[in-house]
Coordinates of C-alpha atoms in Angstrom, one line a residue:
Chain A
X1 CA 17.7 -9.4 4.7
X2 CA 14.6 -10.1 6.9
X3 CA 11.6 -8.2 5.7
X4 CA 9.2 -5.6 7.6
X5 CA 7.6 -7.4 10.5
X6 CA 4.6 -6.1 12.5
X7 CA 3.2 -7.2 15.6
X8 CA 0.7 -8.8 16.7
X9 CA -1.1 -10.5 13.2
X10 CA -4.2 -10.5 15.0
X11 CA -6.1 -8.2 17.7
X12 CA -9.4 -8.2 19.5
X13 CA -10.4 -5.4 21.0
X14 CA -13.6 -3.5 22.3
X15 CA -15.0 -0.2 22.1
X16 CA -13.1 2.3 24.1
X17 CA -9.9 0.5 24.4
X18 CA -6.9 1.5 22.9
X19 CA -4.3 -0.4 20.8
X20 CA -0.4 -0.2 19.8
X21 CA 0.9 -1.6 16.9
X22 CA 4.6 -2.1 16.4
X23 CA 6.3 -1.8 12.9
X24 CA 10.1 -2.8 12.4
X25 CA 11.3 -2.0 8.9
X26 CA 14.0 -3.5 6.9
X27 CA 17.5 -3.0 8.0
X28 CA 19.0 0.0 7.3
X29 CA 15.3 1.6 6.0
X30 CA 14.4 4.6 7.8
X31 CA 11.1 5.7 6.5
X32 CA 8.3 4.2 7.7
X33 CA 4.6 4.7 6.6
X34 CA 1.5 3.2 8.1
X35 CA -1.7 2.3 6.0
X36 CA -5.1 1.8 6.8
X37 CA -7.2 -0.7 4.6
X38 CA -11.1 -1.4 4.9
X39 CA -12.8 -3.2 2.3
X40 CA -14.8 -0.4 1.9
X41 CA -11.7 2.5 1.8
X42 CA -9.4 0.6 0.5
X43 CA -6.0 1.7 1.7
X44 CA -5.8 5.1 3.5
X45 CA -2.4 6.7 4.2
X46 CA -2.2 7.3 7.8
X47 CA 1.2 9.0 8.6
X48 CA 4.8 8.4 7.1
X49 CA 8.0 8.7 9.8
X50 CA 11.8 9.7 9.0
X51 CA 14.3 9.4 11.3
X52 CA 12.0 9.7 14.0
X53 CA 10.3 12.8 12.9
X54 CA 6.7 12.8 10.8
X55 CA 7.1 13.9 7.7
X56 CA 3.4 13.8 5.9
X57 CA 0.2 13.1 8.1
X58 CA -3.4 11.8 6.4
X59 CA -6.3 12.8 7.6
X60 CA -7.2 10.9 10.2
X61 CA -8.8 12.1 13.8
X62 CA -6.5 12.7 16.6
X63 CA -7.1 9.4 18.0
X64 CA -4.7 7.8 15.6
X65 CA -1.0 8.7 16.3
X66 CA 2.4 7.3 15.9
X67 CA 6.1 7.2 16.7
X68 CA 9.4 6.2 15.4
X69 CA 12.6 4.9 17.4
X70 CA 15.7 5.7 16.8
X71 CA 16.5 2.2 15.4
X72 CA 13.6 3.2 12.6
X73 CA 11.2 0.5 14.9
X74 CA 7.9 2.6 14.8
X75 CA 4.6 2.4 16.5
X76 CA 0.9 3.9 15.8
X77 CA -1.8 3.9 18.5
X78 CA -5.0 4.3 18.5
X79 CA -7.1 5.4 21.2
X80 CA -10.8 5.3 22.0
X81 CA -11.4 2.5 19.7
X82 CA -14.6 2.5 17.5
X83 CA -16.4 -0.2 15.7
X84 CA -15.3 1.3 12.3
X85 CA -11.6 1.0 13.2
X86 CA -11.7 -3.0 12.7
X87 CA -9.5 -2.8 9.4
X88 CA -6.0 -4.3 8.6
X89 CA -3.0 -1.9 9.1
X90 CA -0.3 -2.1 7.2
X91 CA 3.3 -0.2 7.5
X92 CA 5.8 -0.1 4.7
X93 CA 9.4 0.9 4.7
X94 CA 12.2 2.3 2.1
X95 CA 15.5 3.5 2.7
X96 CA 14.9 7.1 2.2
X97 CA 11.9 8.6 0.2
X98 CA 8.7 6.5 0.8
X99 CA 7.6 7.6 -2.5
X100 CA 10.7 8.3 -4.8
X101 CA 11.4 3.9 -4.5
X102 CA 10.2 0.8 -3.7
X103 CA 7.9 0.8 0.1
X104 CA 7.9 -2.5 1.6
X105 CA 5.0 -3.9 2.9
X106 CA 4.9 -6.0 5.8
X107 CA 1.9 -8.4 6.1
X108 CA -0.3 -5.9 8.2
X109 CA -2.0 -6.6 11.8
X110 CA -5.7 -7.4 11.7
X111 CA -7.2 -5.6 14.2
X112 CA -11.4 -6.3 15.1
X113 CA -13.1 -3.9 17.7
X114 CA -16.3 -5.5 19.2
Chain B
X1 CA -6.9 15.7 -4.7
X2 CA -6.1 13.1 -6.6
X3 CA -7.7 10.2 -7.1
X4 CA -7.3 6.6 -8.8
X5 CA -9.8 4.4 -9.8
X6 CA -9.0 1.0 -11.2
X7 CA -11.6 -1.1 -13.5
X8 CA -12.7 -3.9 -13.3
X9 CA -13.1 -4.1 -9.8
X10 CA -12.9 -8.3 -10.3
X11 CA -11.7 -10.6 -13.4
X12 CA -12.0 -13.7 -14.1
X13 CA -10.0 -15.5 -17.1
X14 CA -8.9 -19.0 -18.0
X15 CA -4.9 -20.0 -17.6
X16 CA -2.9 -19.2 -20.4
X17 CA -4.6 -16.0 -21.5
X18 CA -2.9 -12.6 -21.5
X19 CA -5.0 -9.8 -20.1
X20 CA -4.6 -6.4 -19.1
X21 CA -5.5 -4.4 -15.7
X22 CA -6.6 -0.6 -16.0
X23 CA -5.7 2.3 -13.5
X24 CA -6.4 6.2 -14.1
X25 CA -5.6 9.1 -12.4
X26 CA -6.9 12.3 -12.3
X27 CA -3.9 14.6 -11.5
X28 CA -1.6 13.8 -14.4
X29 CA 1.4 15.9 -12.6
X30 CA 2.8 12.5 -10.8
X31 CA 6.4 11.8 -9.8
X32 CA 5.6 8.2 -10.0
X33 CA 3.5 5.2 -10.1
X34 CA 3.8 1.6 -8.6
X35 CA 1.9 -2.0 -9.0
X36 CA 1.3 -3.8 -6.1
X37 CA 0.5 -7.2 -5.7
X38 CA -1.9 -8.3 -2.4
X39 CA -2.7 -11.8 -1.7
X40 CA -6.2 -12.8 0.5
X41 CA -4.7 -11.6 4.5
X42 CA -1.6 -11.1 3.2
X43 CA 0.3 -7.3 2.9
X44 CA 1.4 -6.1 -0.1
X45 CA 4.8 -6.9 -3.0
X46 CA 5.9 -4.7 -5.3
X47 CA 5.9 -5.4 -8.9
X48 CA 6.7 -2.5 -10.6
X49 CA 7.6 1.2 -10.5
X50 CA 7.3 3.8 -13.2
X51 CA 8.8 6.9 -12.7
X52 CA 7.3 9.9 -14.2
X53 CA 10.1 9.9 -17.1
X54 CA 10.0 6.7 -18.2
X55 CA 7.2 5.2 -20.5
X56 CA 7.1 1.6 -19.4
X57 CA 8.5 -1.1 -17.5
X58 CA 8.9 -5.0 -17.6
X59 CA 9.8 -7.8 -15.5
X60 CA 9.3 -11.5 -16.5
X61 CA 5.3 -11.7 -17.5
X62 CA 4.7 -8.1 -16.3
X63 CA 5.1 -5.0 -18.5
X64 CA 3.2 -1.9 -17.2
X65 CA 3.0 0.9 -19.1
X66 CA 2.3 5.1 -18.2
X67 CA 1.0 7.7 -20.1
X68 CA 1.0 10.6 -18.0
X69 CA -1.4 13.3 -20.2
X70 CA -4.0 10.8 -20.6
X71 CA -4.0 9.9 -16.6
X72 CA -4.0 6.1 -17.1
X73 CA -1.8 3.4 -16.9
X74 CA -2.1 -0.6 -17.3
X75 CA -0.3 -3.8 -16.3
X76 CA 0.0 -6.4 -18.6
X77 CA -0.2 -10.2 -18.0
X78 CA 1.2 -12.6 -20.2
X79 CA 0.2 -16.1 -20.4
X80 CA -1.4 -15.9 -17.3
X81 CA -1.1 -19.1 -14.3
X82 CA -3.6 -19.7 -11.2
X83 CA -0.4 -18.2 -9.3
X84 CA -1.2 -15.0 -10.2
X85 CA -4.5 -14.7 -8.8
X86 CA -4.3 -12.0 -6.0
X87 CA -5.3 -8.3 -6.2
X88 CA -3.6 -6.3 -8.1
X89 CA -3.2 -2.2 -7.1
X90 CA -1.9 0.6 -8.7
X91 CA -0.4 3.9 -6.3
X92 CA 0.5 6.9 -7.4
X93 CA 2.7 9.5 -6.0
X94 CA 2.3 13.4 -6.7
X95 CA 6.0 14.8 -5.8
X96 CA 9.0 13.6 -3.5
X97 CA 8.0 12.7 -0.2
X98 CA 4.3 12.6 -0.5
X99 CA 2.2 9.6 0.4
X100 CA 0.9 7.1 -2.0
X101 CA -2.3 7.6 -3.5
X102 CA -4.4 3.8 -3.9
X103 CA -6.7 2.7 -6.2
X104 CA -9.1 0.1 -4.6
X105 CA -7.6 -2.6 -6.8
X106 CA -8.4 -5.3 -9.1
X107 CA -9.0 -8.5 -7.9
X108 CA -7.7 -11.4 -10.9
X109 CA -8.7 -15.0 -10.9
X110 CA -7.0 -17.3 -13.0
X111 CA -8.8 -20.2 -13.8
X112 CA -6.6 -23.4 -14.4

């Protein structure tokens, strides 16, 4: 089985902009869960989707928000970019329960806002 | 709110050595907890997950143990090789369906 792929590995952006990252769990997986990590937060939970409904939100502003398809591919966006949103994000998948089993990871976008 | 801390943040030993990582917790009422392993860029791999019944578990040179009333639980290492150098994190859960909890993660260095 091909693992969790996430597009694009590498961003540039500048303040103001917005961005979409695109998720696409393993086959058959339908929850999906988006992470934020900064060397200084570590990783931050930003918002878990099942079958294309959010089931637990973090707390993060307004400007971060997400979707899920009904193939279990998921996006996040994030609008109105600021400097402190330069962090890698990373989504994870698991066939049900993103916490009763395995999540997994796929190797996270980079994203850098100049 | 619960929170993890893992310590050291950074460990250095020589190859061949068995060592041990620490994570606590504060909330003791878990439903599980899992070891991650990240690698410099890279996202993360699962190593092991506890559930909040069981005491310990192993696979190949990894055995991580949980004990729930004290809030802590640590991943041991045996005979350690420069291919296990990465960061190690620990992530608890709290019920079903709640998001994982990090700890900020120990970064390991094994020195051949």
């Amino acid at each position: 089985k091909a693992g969790v792929t996430q597009t694009p590995r590498y961003l540039i952006k500048t303040r103001g902009q917005q961005v979409t990252l695109s998720c696409s769990p393993i086959s058959g997986h339908r929850s999906v869960s988006w992470y934020q990590q900064t060397p200084g937060q570590g990783l931050q939970f930003l918002f878990e989707y099942f079958s294309e409904t959010q089931r637990n939100k973090g707390n993060f502003p307004g400007r971060f928000s997400g979707r899920q398809f009904s193939n279990s591919r998921s996006e996040m966006n994030v609008s109105t970019l600021e400097l402190g949103d330069s962090a890698l994000y990373l989504c994870a998948s698991s066939s049900q329960d993103s916490s009763g089993e395995t999540q997994y990871f796929g190797p996270g976008t980079r994203l850098l806002v100049l | 709110k619960q929170e993890v801390t893992q310590i050291p943040a950074a460990l250095s030993v020589p190859e061949g050595e068995n060592l041990v990582l620490n994570c606590s917790f504060t909330d003791s009422a878990i439903y599980n907890l899992q070891w991650f392993r990240q690698d410099p860029g890279k996202g993360l791999t699962s190593l092991l997950l506890i559930q909040s019944s069981q005491r310990e578990q192993t696979s190949g040179r990894l055995n991580a143990s949980l004990d729930k009333s004290s809030g802590r639980s640590t991943l041991y290492i045996a005979a350690s090789q420069p291919g296990d150098s990465a960061t190690y994190l620990c992530a608890v859960s709290s019920s079903g369906n709640t998001p994982l909890v990090f700890g900020k993660g120990t970064r390991l260095s094994v020195i051949a």
